[in-house]
mmCIF file of C-alpha atoms and ligand atoms in Angstrom:
data_model
loop_
_atom_site.group_PDB
_atom_site.id
_atom_site.type_symbol
_atom_site.label_atom_id
_atom_site.label_comp_id
_atom_site.label_asym_id
_atom_site.label_seq_id
_atom_site.Cartn_x
_atom_site.Cartn_y
_atom_site.Cartn_z
ATOM 1 C CA ALA B 3 -33.637 -65.538 57.604
ATOM 2 C CA SER B 4 -33.641 -65.747 61.638
ATOM 3 C CA THR B 5 -33.237 -69.522 62.877
ATOM 4 C CA LEU B 6 -30.465 -72.174 62.041
ATOM 5 C CA LEU B 7 -31.243 -75.670 62.745
ATOM 6 C CA ASN B 8 -28.365 -77.510 64.227
ATOM 7 C CA ASP B 9 -27.773 -81.685 64.261
ATOM 8 C CA ASP B 10 -25.031 -81.044 66.920
ATOM 9 C CA PRO B 11 -26.156 -79.246 70.059
ATOM 10 C CA ALA B 12 -22.147 -78.491 70.682
ATOM 11 C CA ALA B 13 -22.123 -76.713 67.472
ATOM 12 C CA MET B 14 -24.626 -74.141 68.788
ATOM 13 C CA ARG B 15 -22.184 -72.738 71.267
ATOM 14 C CA ASP B 16 -19.051 -73.037 69.090
ATOM 15 C CA GLU B 17 -17.796 -69.679 68.071
ATOM 16 C CA GLY B 18 -15.767 -70.890 65.217
ATOM 17 C CA ALA B 19 -18.648 -73.028 63.550
ATOM 18 C CA GLY B 20 -20.198 -70.049 61.533
ATOM 19 C CA PRO B 21 -23.343 -68.025 62.340
ATOM 20 C CA VAL B 22 -26.011 -69.890 64.750
ATOM 21 C CA TYR B 23 -28.522 -67.315 64.084
ATOM 22 C CA GLY B 24 -29.744 -64.795 61.341
ATOM 23 C CA ILE B 25 -28.331 -61.564 62.714
ATOM 24 C CA GLU B 26 -24.927 -62.774 62.007
ATOM 25 C CA ASP B 27 -25.277 -62.580 58.538
ATOM 26 C CA LEU B 28 -26.447 -65.723 56.507
ATOM 27 C CA THR B 29 -24.918 -66.816 53.038
ATOM 28 C CA ALA B 30 -26.476 -63.980 50.734
ATOM 29 C CA ALA B 31 -25.317 -61.289 52.958
ATOM 30 C CA ARG B 32 -21.699 -62.792 53.356
ATOM 31 C CA GLU B 33 -21.424 -63.250 49.576
ATOM 32 C CA LEU B 34 -22.467 -59.758 48.964
ATOM 33 C CA ARG B 35 -20.112 -58.267 51.620
ATOM 34 C CA ALA B 36 -17.488 -60.572 50.117
ATOM 35 C CA ALA B 37 -18.167 -58.794 46.614
ATOM 36 C CA LEU B 38 -18.298 -55.590 47.923
ATOM 37 C CA ALA B 39 -15.286 -55.914 49.537
ATOM 38 C CA ASP B 40 -13.454 -56.903 46.479
ATOM 39 C CA LEU B 41 -15.243 -54.060 44.273
ATOM 40 C CA GLU B 42 -13.942 -51.305 46.787
ATOM 41 C CA GLY B 43 -10.724 -52.917 47.301
ATOM 42 C CA ALA B 44 -11.404 -53.070 51.238
ATOM 43 C CA THR B 45 -10.314 -55.394 53.906
ATOM 44 C CA GLU B 46 -13.887 -55.694 55.064
ATOM 45 C CA ALA B 47 -17.518 -54.533 54.046
ATOM 46 C CA TRP B 48 -20.884 -54.337 55.985
ATOM 47 C CA LEU B 49 -24.244 -53.997 55.119
ATOM 48 C CA VAL B 50 -26.640 -51.810 56.685
ATOM 49 C CA PRO B 51 -30.469 -51.069 55.974
ATOM 50 C CA SER B 52 -30.134 -47.962 53.921
ATOM 51 C CA GLY B 53 -27.687 -45.848 52.298
ATOM 52 C CA LEU B 54 -28.600 -43.179 55.384
ATOM 53 C CA ALA B 55 -27.563 -45.948 57.710
ATOM 54 C CA ALA B 56 -24.091 -46.349 55.981
ATOM 55 C CA VAL B 57 -23.488 -42.788 56.492
ATOM 56 C CA THR B 58 -24.462 -42.511 60.035
ATOM 57 C CA VAL B 59 -23.052 -45.801 61.274
ATOM 58 C CA PRO B 60 -19.200 -44.713 60.844
ATOM 59 C CA LEU B 61 -20.070 -41.234 62.424
ATOM 60 C CA ILE B 62 -21.771 -42.937 65.554
ATOM 61 C CA ALA B 63 -18.542 -45.413 65.560
ATOM 62 C CA LEU B 64 -15.885 -42.836 65.292
ATOM 63 C CA LEU B 65 -16.926 -39.567 67.026
ATOM 64 C CA ARG B 66 -17.290 -38.849 70.578
ATOM 65 C CA PRO B 67 -18.689 -35.680 72.589
ATOM 66 C CA GLY B 68 -16.591 -32.789 71.979
ATOM 67 C CA ASP B 69 -15.540 -33.881 68.472
ATOM 68 C CA ALA B 70 -16.750 -32.108 65.265
ATOM 69 C CA VAL B 71 -17.126 -33.116 61.784
ATOM 70 C CA LEU B 72 -16.343 -31.030 58.446
ATOM 71 C CA THR B 73 -18.438 -31.445 55.657
ATOM 72 C CA THR B 74 -19.665 -29.792 52.431
ATOM 73 C CA ASP B 75 -22.728 -27.286 52.539
ATOM 74 C CA ALA B 76 -24.084 -29.520 49.742
ATOM 75 C CA LEU B 77 -24.227 -32.578 51.796
ATOM 76 C CA TYR B 78 -27.189 -35.085 51.069
ATOM 77 C CA GLY B 79 -30.131 -33.610 53.166
ATOM 78 C CA PRO B 80 -30.637 -36.590 55.508
ATOM 79 C CA SER B 81 -26.971 -36.791 56.476
ATOM 80 C CA ARG B 82 -27.034 -33.242 57.227
ATOM 81 C CA ARG B 83 -30.131 -33.649 59.461
ATOM 82 C CA PHE B 84 -28.233 -36.395 61.124
ATOM 83 C CA LEU B 85 -25.446 -34.082 61.867
ATOM 84 C CA ASN B 86 -27.745 -31.080 63.218
ATOM 85 C CA ARG B 87 -29.944 -33.212 65.379
ATOM 86 C CA HIS B 88 -28.699 -36.550 66.484
ATOM 87 C CA LEU B 89 -25.042 -35.653 66.719
ATOM 88 C CA LYS B 90 -25.682 -32.076 67.939
ATOM 89 C CA ALA B 91 -27.765 -33.424 70.786
ATOM 90 C CA ARG B 92 -24.853 -35.763 71.618
ATOM 91 C CA GLY B 93 -22.337 -32.937 71.886
ATOM 92 C CA VAL B 94 -20.648 -33.643 68.287
ATOM 93 C CA GLY B 95 -20.309 -30.333 66.424
ATOM 94 C CA ALA B 96 -20.758 -29.823 62.426
ATOM 95 C CA ASP B 97 -19.042 -27.456 60.307
ATOM 96 C CA PHE B 98 -19.837 -26.854 56.622
ATOM 97 C CA HIS B 99 -17.566 -25.600 53.800
ATOM 98 C CA ALA B 100 -18.348 -24.381 50.728
ATOM 99 C CA PRO B 101 -19.239 -26.752 48.086
ATOM 100 C CA ASP B 102 -16.734 -25.481 45.852
ATOM 101 C CA ALA B 103 -14.057 -24.742 48.340
ATOM 102 C CA SER B 104 -10.543 -25.277 47.413
ATOM 103 C CA VAL B 105 -8.281 -28.021 49.110
ATOM 104 C CA ALA B 106 -6.639 -25.113 51.033
ATOM 105 C CA ASP B 107 -9.956 -23.751 52.182
ATOM 106 C CA ILE B 108 -11.013 -27.109 53.479
ATOM 107 C CA LEU B 109 -7.892 -27.426 55.348
ATOM 108 C CA ALA B 110 -8.188 -24.196 56.705
ATOM 109 C CA ALA B 111 -11.690 -24.894 57.852
ATOM 110 C CA LEU B 112 -10.232 -27.842 60.288
ATOM 111 C CA THR B 113 -10.165 -26.990 63.987
ATOM 112 C CA ASP B 114 -8.755 -28.414 67.271
ATOM 113 C CA ARG B 115 -12.157 -30.317 67.583
ATOM 114 C CA THR B 116 -12.255 -31.776 63.903
ATOM 115 C CA ARG B 117 -12.176 -35.369 64.011
ATOM 116 C CA LEU B 118 -13.587 -36.495 60.748
ATOM 117 C CA LEU B 119 -13.948 -34.998 57.270
ATOM 118 C CA LEU B 120 -17.285 -36.350 55.737
ATOM 119 C CA ILE B 121 -16.709 -35.907 51.764
ATOM 120 C CA GLU B 122 -19.619 -36.314 49.449
ATOM 121 C CA SER B 123 -18.326 -35.961 46.001
ATOM 122 C CA PRO B 124 -19.803 -34.922 43.612
ATOM 123 C CA ALA B 125 -22.085 -33.311 46.101
ATOM 124 C CA SER B 126 -25.773 -33.519 46.192
ATOM 125 C CA LEU B 127 -28.040 -31.295 44.033
ATOM 126 C CA THR B 128 -25.211 -29.045 42.697
ATOM 127 C CA PHE B 129 -22.418 -31.890 41.943
ATOM 128 C CA GLU B 130 -19.451 -30.218 42.854
ATOM 129 C CA LEU B 131 -16.353 -32.419 42.848
ATOM 130 C CA ALA B 132 -13.802 -32.615 45.608
ATOM 131 C CA ASP B 133 -9.905 -33.301 45.008
ATOM 132 C CA VAL B 134 -10.259 -36.452 47.120
ATOM 133 C CA PRO B 135 -6.829 -37.827 47.096
ATOM 134 C CA ALA B 136 -5.223 -34.248 48.093
ATOM 135 C CA LEU B 137 -7.960 -34.144 50.940
ATOM 136 C CA ALA B 138 -7.310 -37.894 52.342
ATOM 137 C CA ALA B 139 -3.701 -37.207 52.201
ATOM 138 C CA ALA B 140 -3.800 -33.922 53.958
ATOM 139 C CA CYS B 141 -6.068 -35.169 56.539
ATOM 140 C CA ARG B 142 -4.338 -38.351 57.296
ATOM 141 C CA GLU B 143 -1.235 -36.165 57.861
ATOM 142 C CA ARG B 144 -3.372 -34.204 60.619
ATOM 143 C CA GLY B 145 -4.689 -37.246 62.325
ATOM 144 C CA VAL B 146 -8.157 -36.517 60.910
ATOM 145 C CA LEU B 147 -10.279 -39.159 59.547
ATOM 146 C CA THR B 148 -12.043 -39.355 56.254
ATOM 147 C CA VAL B 149 -15.579 -40.790 55.366
ATOM 148 C CA MET B 150 -16.646 -40.692 51.763
ATOM 149 C CA ASP B 151 -20.154 -40.977 50.435
ATOM 150 C CA ASN B 152 -19.448 -42.759 47.104
ATOM 151 C CA THR B 153 -22.920 -43.582 46.091
ATOM 152 C CA TRP B 154 -22.165 -41.524 42.963
ATOM 153 C CA ALA B 155 -19.591 -43.821 41.578
ATOM 154 C CA ALA B 156 -21.152 -46.892 42.885
ATOM 155 C CA GLY B 157 -17.983 -48.288 43.957
ATOM 156 C CA LEU B 158 -17.041 -48.725 40.459
ATOM 157 C CA ALA B 159 -15.959 -45.543 38.744
ATOM 158 C CA PHE B 160 -13.951 -44.420 41.825
ATOM 159 C CA ARG B 161 -12.560 -46.302 44.703
ATOM 160 C CA PRO B 162 -11.986 -43.875 47.634
ATOM 161 C CA LEU B 163 -9.980 -46.533 49.673
ATOM 162 C CA ASP B 164 -7.404 -46.729 46.934
ATOM 163 C CA HIS B 165 -7.053 -42.669 47.451
ATOM 164 C CA GLY B 166 -6.238 -42.904 51.160
ATOM 165 C CA VAL B 167 -9.984 -42.337 52.215
ATOM 166 C CA ASP B 168 -10.729 -44.210 55.564
ATOM 167 C CA VAL B 169 -14.027 -45.366 54.957
ATOM 168 C CA SER B 170 -16.165 -45.439 51.815
ATOM 169 C CA VAL B 171 -19.739 -45.786 52.033
ATOM 170 C CA GLN B 172 -22.562 -45.865 49.531
ATOM 171 C CA ALA B 173 -26.271 -46.380 49.022
ATOM 172 C CA LEU B 174 -26.768 -49.804 47.310
ATOM 173 C CA THR B 175 -30.325 -48.467 47.065
ATOM 174 C CA LYS B 176 -29.109 -46.594 44.134
ATOM 175 C CA TYR B 177 -27.053 -48.476 41.273
ATOM 176 C CA VAL B 178 -26.153 -51.828 43.154
ATOM 177 C CA GLY B 179 -29.675 -52.549 43.486
ATOM 178 C CA GLY B 180 -30.344 -50.824 40.282
ATOM 179 C CA HIS B 181 -33.808 -51.806 40.172
ATOM 180 C CA SER B 182 -35.560 -49.530 42.531
ATOM 181 C CA ASP B 183 -36.838 -52.465 44.784
ATOM 182 C CA LEU B 184 -34.474 -52.312 47.532
ATOM 183 C CA LEU B 185 -32.892 -50.280 50.315
ATOM 184 C CA MET B 186 -29.621 -50.795 51.693
ATOM 185 C CA GLY B 187 -26.336 -49.324 52.268
ATOM 186 C CA SER B 188 -22.673 -50.614 52.585
ATOM 187 C CA ILE B 189 -19.612 -49.558 54.618
ATOM 188 C CA ALA B 190 -15.898 -50.396 53.368
ATOM 189 C CA VAL B 191 -12.878 -49.992 55.256
ATOM 190 C CA ALA B 192 -9.171 -50.402 54.446
ATOM 191 C CA GLY B 193 -8.264 -51.887 57.995
ATOM 192 C CA PRO B 194 -9.241 -52.902 61.701
ATOM 193 C CA ALA B 195 -8.302 -49.270 63.268
ATOM 194 C CA VAL B 196 -11.627 -47.881 61.750
ATOM 195 C CA GLY B 197 -13.173 -51.476 61.003
ATOM 196 C CA ARG B 198 -13.666 -52.501 64.649
ATOM 197 C CA PRO B 199 -15.431 -49.624 66.186
ATOM 198 C CA ILE B 200 -17.563 -49.796 62.856
ATOM 199 C CA ALA B 201 -18.292 -53.469 63.245
ATOM 200 C CA GLU B 202 -19.138 -53.269 66.944
ATOM 201 C CA THR B 203 -21.500 -50.170 66.188
ATOM 202 C CA ILE B 204 -23.296 -52.432 63.694
ATOM 203 C CA GLU B 205 -23.665 -55.274 66.323
ATOM 204 C CA ASP B 206 -24.396 -52.966 69.164
ATOM 205 C CA LEU B 207 -27.455 -51.138 67.015
ATOM 206 C CA GLY B 208 -28.421 -54.469 65.528
ATOM 207 C CA TRP B 209 -28.786 -53.439 62.028
ATOM 208 C CA ARG B 210 -28.726 -56.042 59.631
ATOM 209 C CA VAL B 211 -30.323 -56.782 56.188
ATOM 210 C CA SER B 212 -32.755 -59.478 55.130
ATOM 211 C CA PRO B 213 -31.518 -62.429 53.122
ATOM 212 C CA ASP B 214 -33.953 -61.597 50.235
ATOM 213 C CA ASP B 215 -32.677 -58.300 49.999
ATOM 214 C CA ALA B 216 -28.941 -59.257 50.132
ATOM 215 C CA TRP B 217 -29.858 -61.637 47.259
ATOM 216 C CA LEU B 218 -31.480 -58.639 45.136
ATOM 217 C CA ALA B 219 -28.415 -56.641 45.653
ATOM 218 C CA LEU B 220 -26.299 -59.624 44.722
ATOM 219 C CA ARG B 221 -28.265 -59.883 41.418
ATOM 220 C CA GLY B 222 -27.913 -56.096 40.864
ATOM 221 C CA LEU B 223 -24.179 -56.528 41.242
ATOM 222 C CA ARG B 224 -24.058 -58.712 38.136
ATOM 223 C CA THR B 225 -25.264 -56.345 35.661
ATOM 224 C CA LEU B 226 -23.998 -52.968 37.473
ATOM 225 C CA PRO B 227 -20.807 -52.510 34.942
ATOM 226 C CA LEU B 228 -23.074 -52.518 31.946
ATOM 227 C CA ARG B 229 -26.060 -50.507 33.588
ATOM 228 C CA TYR B 230 -23.699 -47.796 34.874
ATOM 229 C CA ALA B 231 -21.759 -47.326 31.468
ATOM 230 C CA GLU B 232 -25.133 -47.465 29.258
ATOM 231 C CA GLN B 233 -26.901 -45.124 31.788
ATOM 232 C CA ALA B 234 -23.927 -42.523 31.647
ATOM 233 C CA ARG B 235 -23.687 -42.656 27.767
ATOM 234 C CA SER B 236 -27.366 -41.710 27.820
ATOM 235 C CA ALA B 237 -27.116 -39.089 30.115
ATOM 236 C CA LEU B 238 -24.222 -37.224 28.486
ATOM 237 C CA ILE B 239 -26.365 -37.331 25.217
ATOM 238 C CA VAL B 240 -29.193 -35.736 27.144
ATOM 239 C CA ALA B 241 -27.175 -33.358 29.253
ATOM 240 C CA GLU B 242 -25.444 -31.855 26.023
ATOM 241 C CA TRP B 243 -28.882 -31.641 24.436
ATOM 242 C CA LEU B 244 -30.433 -29.629 27.577
ATOM 243 C CA GLN B 245 -27.025 -27.653 27.748
ATOM 244 C CA ALA B 246 -27.661 -26.102 24.173
ATOM 245 C CA ARG B 247 -31.466 -25.287 24.768
ATOM 246 C CA PRO B 248 -32.187 -21.532 25.318
ATOM 247 C CA GLU B 249 -34.566 -22.334 28.397
ATOM 248 C CA VAL B 250 -31.570 -23.957 30.129
ATOM 249 C CA ALA B 251 -28.776 -21.877 31.968
ATOM 250 C CA ARG B 252 -26.348 -24.449 32.980
ATOM 251 C CA VAL B 253 -26.218 -28.263 33.444
ATOM 252 C CA LEU B 254 -24.398 -29.483 36.535
ATOM 253 C CA TYR B 255 -22.587 -32.638 35.385
ATOM 254 C CA PRO B 256 -18.890 -33.016 35.949
ATOM 255 C CA ALA B 257 -18.843 -35.651 33.057
ATOM 256 C CA LEU B 258 -19.855 -32.529 30.868
ATOM 257 C CA PRO B 259 -16.879 -30.727 29.377
ATOM 258 C CA GLY B 260 -16.829 -27.171 30.792
ATOM 259 C CA ASP B 261 -18.103 -28.342 34.117
ATOM 260 C CA PRO B 262 -16.077 -26.997 36.923
ATOM 261 C CA GLY B 263 -15.394 -30.646 38.032
ATOM 262 C CA HIS B 264 -14.652 -31.924 34.580
ATOM 263 C CA ASP B 265 -10.888 -31.894 34.829
ATOM 264 C CA LEU B 266 -10.801 -33.524 38.355
ATOM 265 C CA TRP B 267 -13.264 -36.110 37.016
ATOM 266 C CA ARG B 268 -11.314 -37.144 34.191
ATOM 267 C CA ARG B 269 -8.243 -37.406 36.353
ATOM 268 C CA ASP B 270 -9.800 -39.740 39.143
ATOM 269 C CA TYR B 271 -12.907 -41.286 37.438
ATOM 270 C CA THR B 272 -13.373 -44.112 35.023
ATOM 271 C CA GLY B 273 -17.133 -43.428 34.601
ATOM 272 C CA ALA B 274 -20.280 -41.384 35.680
ATOM 273 C CA ALA B 275 -23.426 -41.721 37.326
ATOM 274 C CA SER B 276 -26.407 -40.935 35.195
ATOM 275 C CA ILE B 277 -27.685 -37.957 37.342
ATOM 276 C CA PHE B 278 -27.497 -34.251 37.202
ATOM 277 C CA GLY B 279 -28.958 -30.842 38.086
ATOM 278 C CA VAL B 280 -30.449 -28.421 35.417
ATOM 279 C CA VAL B 281 -30.184 -24.894 36.115
ATOM 280 C CA MET B 282 -33.318 -23.179 34.133
ATOM 281 C CA ARG B 283 -32.917 -19.548 32.936
ATOM 282 C CA GLY B 284 -35.441 -17.951 35.511
ATOM 283 C CA GLY B 285 -38.705 -19.251 35.661
ATOM 284 C CA SER B 286 -41.016 -20.191 38.494
ATOM 285 C CA GLU B 287 -42.174 -23.096 40.577
ATOM 286 C CA ILE B 288 -45.502 -23.124 38.506
ATOM 287 C CA ALA B 289 -43.251 -23.227 35.462
ATOM 288 C CA ALA B 290 -40.904 -26.252 36.785
ATOM 289 C CA HIS B 291 -44.128 -28.091 37.732
ATOM 290 C CA ALA B 292 -45.691 -27.523 34.121
ATOM 291 C CA LEU B 293 -42.404 -28.834 32.657
ATOM 292 C CA MET B 294 -42.648 -31.984 34.999
ATOM 293 C CA THR B 295 -46.153 -32.818 34.657
ATOM 294 C CA ALA B 296 -45.893 -32.670 30.606
ATOM 295 C CA LEU B 297 -43.385 -35.588 30.848
ATOM 296 C CA GLU B 298 -44.533 -38.851 30.068
ATOM 297 C CA LEU B 299 -41.238 -41.005 30.432
ATOM 298 C CA PHE B 300 -39.702 -39.388 33.407
ATOM 299 C CA GLY B 301 -41.369 -40.562 36.698
ATOM 300 C CA LEU B 302 -41.751 -37.723 39.363
ATOM 301 C CA GLY B 303 -39.976 -39.513 42.002
ATOM 302 C CA TYR B 304 -36.767 -39.516 44.297
ATOM 303 C CA SER B 305 -33.841 -41.943 44.397
ATOM 304 C CA TRP B 306 -31.711 -42.733 41.228
ATOM 305 C CA GLY B 307 -29.455 -45.359 40.059
ATOM 306 C CA GLY B 308 -32.414 -47.655 38.973
ATOM 307 C CA PHE B 309 -33.578 -48.538 35.570
ATOM 308 C CA GLU B 310 -35.941 -45.734 35.042
ATOM 309 C CA SER B 311 -35.664 -41.972 34.301
ATOM 310 C CA LEU B 312 -36.786 -39.748 37.115
ATOM 311 C CA ILE B 313 -36.930 -35.981 37.605
ATOM 312 C CA THR B 314 -37.474 -33.965 40.779
ATOM 313 C CA HIS B 315 -37.863 -29.968 41.444
ATOM 314 C CA GLU B 316 -34.929 -29.068 43.812
ATOM 315 C CA THR B 317 -35.081 -25.094 44.164
ATOM 316 C CA GLY B 318 -36.714 -25.605 47.771
ATOM 317 C CA HIS B 319 -34.032 -27.895 49.107
ATOM 318 C CA LEU B 320 -31.046 -25.234 48.558
ATOM 319 C CA ASP B 321 -32.875 -23.220 51.477
ATOM 320 C CA LEU B 322 -31.423 -25.852 54.151
ATOM 321 C CA ARG B 323 -27.857 -24.913 53.228
ATOM 322 C CA ARG B 324 -25.980 -22.379 55.430
ATOM 323 C CA ALA B 325 -25.328 -20.269 52.312
ATOM 324 C CA PRO B 326 -27.889 -21.083 49.710
ATOM 325 C CA PRO B 327 -26.558 -20.547 46.130
ATOM 326 C CA THR B 328 -27.891 -18.102 43.671
ATOM 327 C CA LEU B 329 -28.423 -19.849 40.719
ATOM 328 C CA GLY B 330 -30.649 -17.547 38.791
ATOM 329 C CA GLY B 331 -33.265 -20.055 37.781
ATOM 330 C CA GLU B 332 -35.282 -22.899 39.032
ATOM 331 C CA LEU B 333 -33.091 -26.137 39.717
ATOM 332 C CA LEU B 334 -34.470 -29.504 38.505
ATOM 333 C CA ARG B 335 -32.378 -32.768 38.908
ATOM 334 C CA LEU B 336 -32.686 -35.624 36.329
ATOM 335 C CA HIS B 337 -31.814 -39.057 36.786
ATOM 336 C CA ILE B 338 -31.244 -40.924 33.295
ATOM 337 C CA GLY B 339 -32.405 -44.511 33.301
ATOM 338 C CA LEU B 340 -32.114 -47.160 30.321
ATOM 339 C CA GLU B 341 -34.730 -45.603 27.994
ATOM 340 C CA ASP B 342 -33.587 -44.736 24.630
ATOM 341 C CA PRO B 343 -32.025 -41.215 24.884
ATOM 342 C CA ALA B 344 -33.826 -40.011 21.611
ATOM 343 C CA ASP B 345 -37.161 -40.817 23.429
ATOM 344 C CA LEU B 346 -35.809 -38.972 26.558
ATOM 345 C CA ILE B 347 -35.137 -35.914 24.533
ATOM 346 C CA ALA B 348 -38.357 -35.879 22.651
ATOM 347 C CA ASP B 349 -40.079 -36.111 26.024
ATOM 348 C CA LEU B 350 -38.016 -33.311 27.374
ATOM 349 C CA ALA B 351 -38.723 -30.967 24.467
ATOM 350 C CA GLN B 352 -42.411 -31.438 25.351
ATOM 351 C CA GLY B 353 -41.797 -30.612 28.813
ATOM 352 C CA LEU B 354 -39.801 -27.371 27.714
ATOM 353 C CA ALA B 355 -42.750 -26.453 25.497
ATOM 354 C CA ALA B 356 -44.873 -26.704 28.703
ATOM 355 C CA TRP B 357 -42.312 -24.527 30.605
ATOM 356 C CA ARG B 358 -42.498 -21.864 27.871
ATOM 357 C CA ASN B 359 -46.154 -21.762 27.891
ATOM 358 C CA ALA B 360 -46.047 -21.500 31.799
ATOM 359 C CA ILE B 361 -43.659 -18.583 31.804
ATOM 360 C CA ARG B 362 -45.064 -16.644 28.864
HETATM 361 C C1 PLP T 401 -30.048 -41.681 48.484
HETATM 362 C C2 PLP T 401 -28.882 -41.280 48.933
HETATM 363 C C3 PLP T 401 -28.263 -41.717 50.212
HETATM 364 C C4 PLP T 401 -29.311 -42.634 51.084
HETATM 365 O O1 PLP T 401 -29.772 -43.895 50.700
HETATM 366 P P1 PLP T 401 -30.982 -44.564 51.253
HETATM 367 O O2 PLP T 401 -31.033 -45.930 50.869
HETATM 368 O O3 PLP T 401 -32.352 -43.779 50.596
HETATM 369 O O4 PLP T 401 -30.951 -44.108 52.487
HETATM 370 C C5 PLP T 401 -27.203 -41.366 50.857
HETATM 371 N N1 PLP T 401 -26.332 -40.633 49.962
HETATM 372 C C6 PLP T 401 -26.581 -40.182 48.987
HETATM 373 C C7 PLP T 401 -25.619 -39.442 48.153
HETATM 374 C C8 PLP T 401 -27.641 -40.384 48.133
HETATM 375 O O5 PLP T 401 -28.123 -40.112 46.999
#
């Protein structure tokens, strides 16, 4: 992973002879970068040690003191923390638009300082979809850069760079890894104007991935389309079942007909992630916890995109927002894995019985 032995001392100083040391990326990382660039329709793609680093590196690379970022109020929590703590302390401002804002409203929120629009679509926890092609085109016209967190589409169901976005990032931790056994992020660009500062920032910060991890991500890529499609198929079955239950007020899932983002999703996406929000009818934290602990197949755990189904209780995380939404009930997040959806539904029926007991 670190040392490369040479036969010829002259090759050790030859810039064109390939890597001389592990931090320059060895074979597995280079193969993975090439495959991801291909997948994203990118001129180049880089690897960083986490999905969060894939979000933060382009911002570090492209923003300067005095600039500001505009993003959704439903942004992934750790990305929000990076804006509010790290960037703020270095003179970069952050503005937040409503998660369901129209394109016109988002453009109206751009200021003279706004250098970059950070898009996350669908957004975290409440899964609002953005009109990415329209936003990318309008931002380009105004000289505002666009960076999109595309973890939900796994670089597969939506290709941001094809729609005019400048930088597409994703947490490979989720679907590309696919087995909940690695942390990694990728950053893909359409050209050198944004690519060069990103490459230099990665070099300066020394953020690389180990060959073993790159190999795991490469192996995940081989089955990505199969897992992604199968999990989406199951997720829709489970989401439709939940939507019809009296304990459930609303399922937040763009792939579900009737979801506010459904038309945009049908227009722009060729598939869906297997994660959605479930707004319960009223309830309490105690009832949510009773539901969760009654489940046998769903793990109580963060992350998603792996082989196994997971559930989290998210009501408290909404308080981080500038304008927390009033959903009228507890918010759960479900990730659907590769289990049989009939088994998952039977498990959820058991969870809903515990929910009813707890609110009785
Ligand atoms: C998980 C996640 C990340 C961060 O990925 P890590 O590898 O856990 O750092 C970034 N964005 C979104 C939308 C995510 O869900």
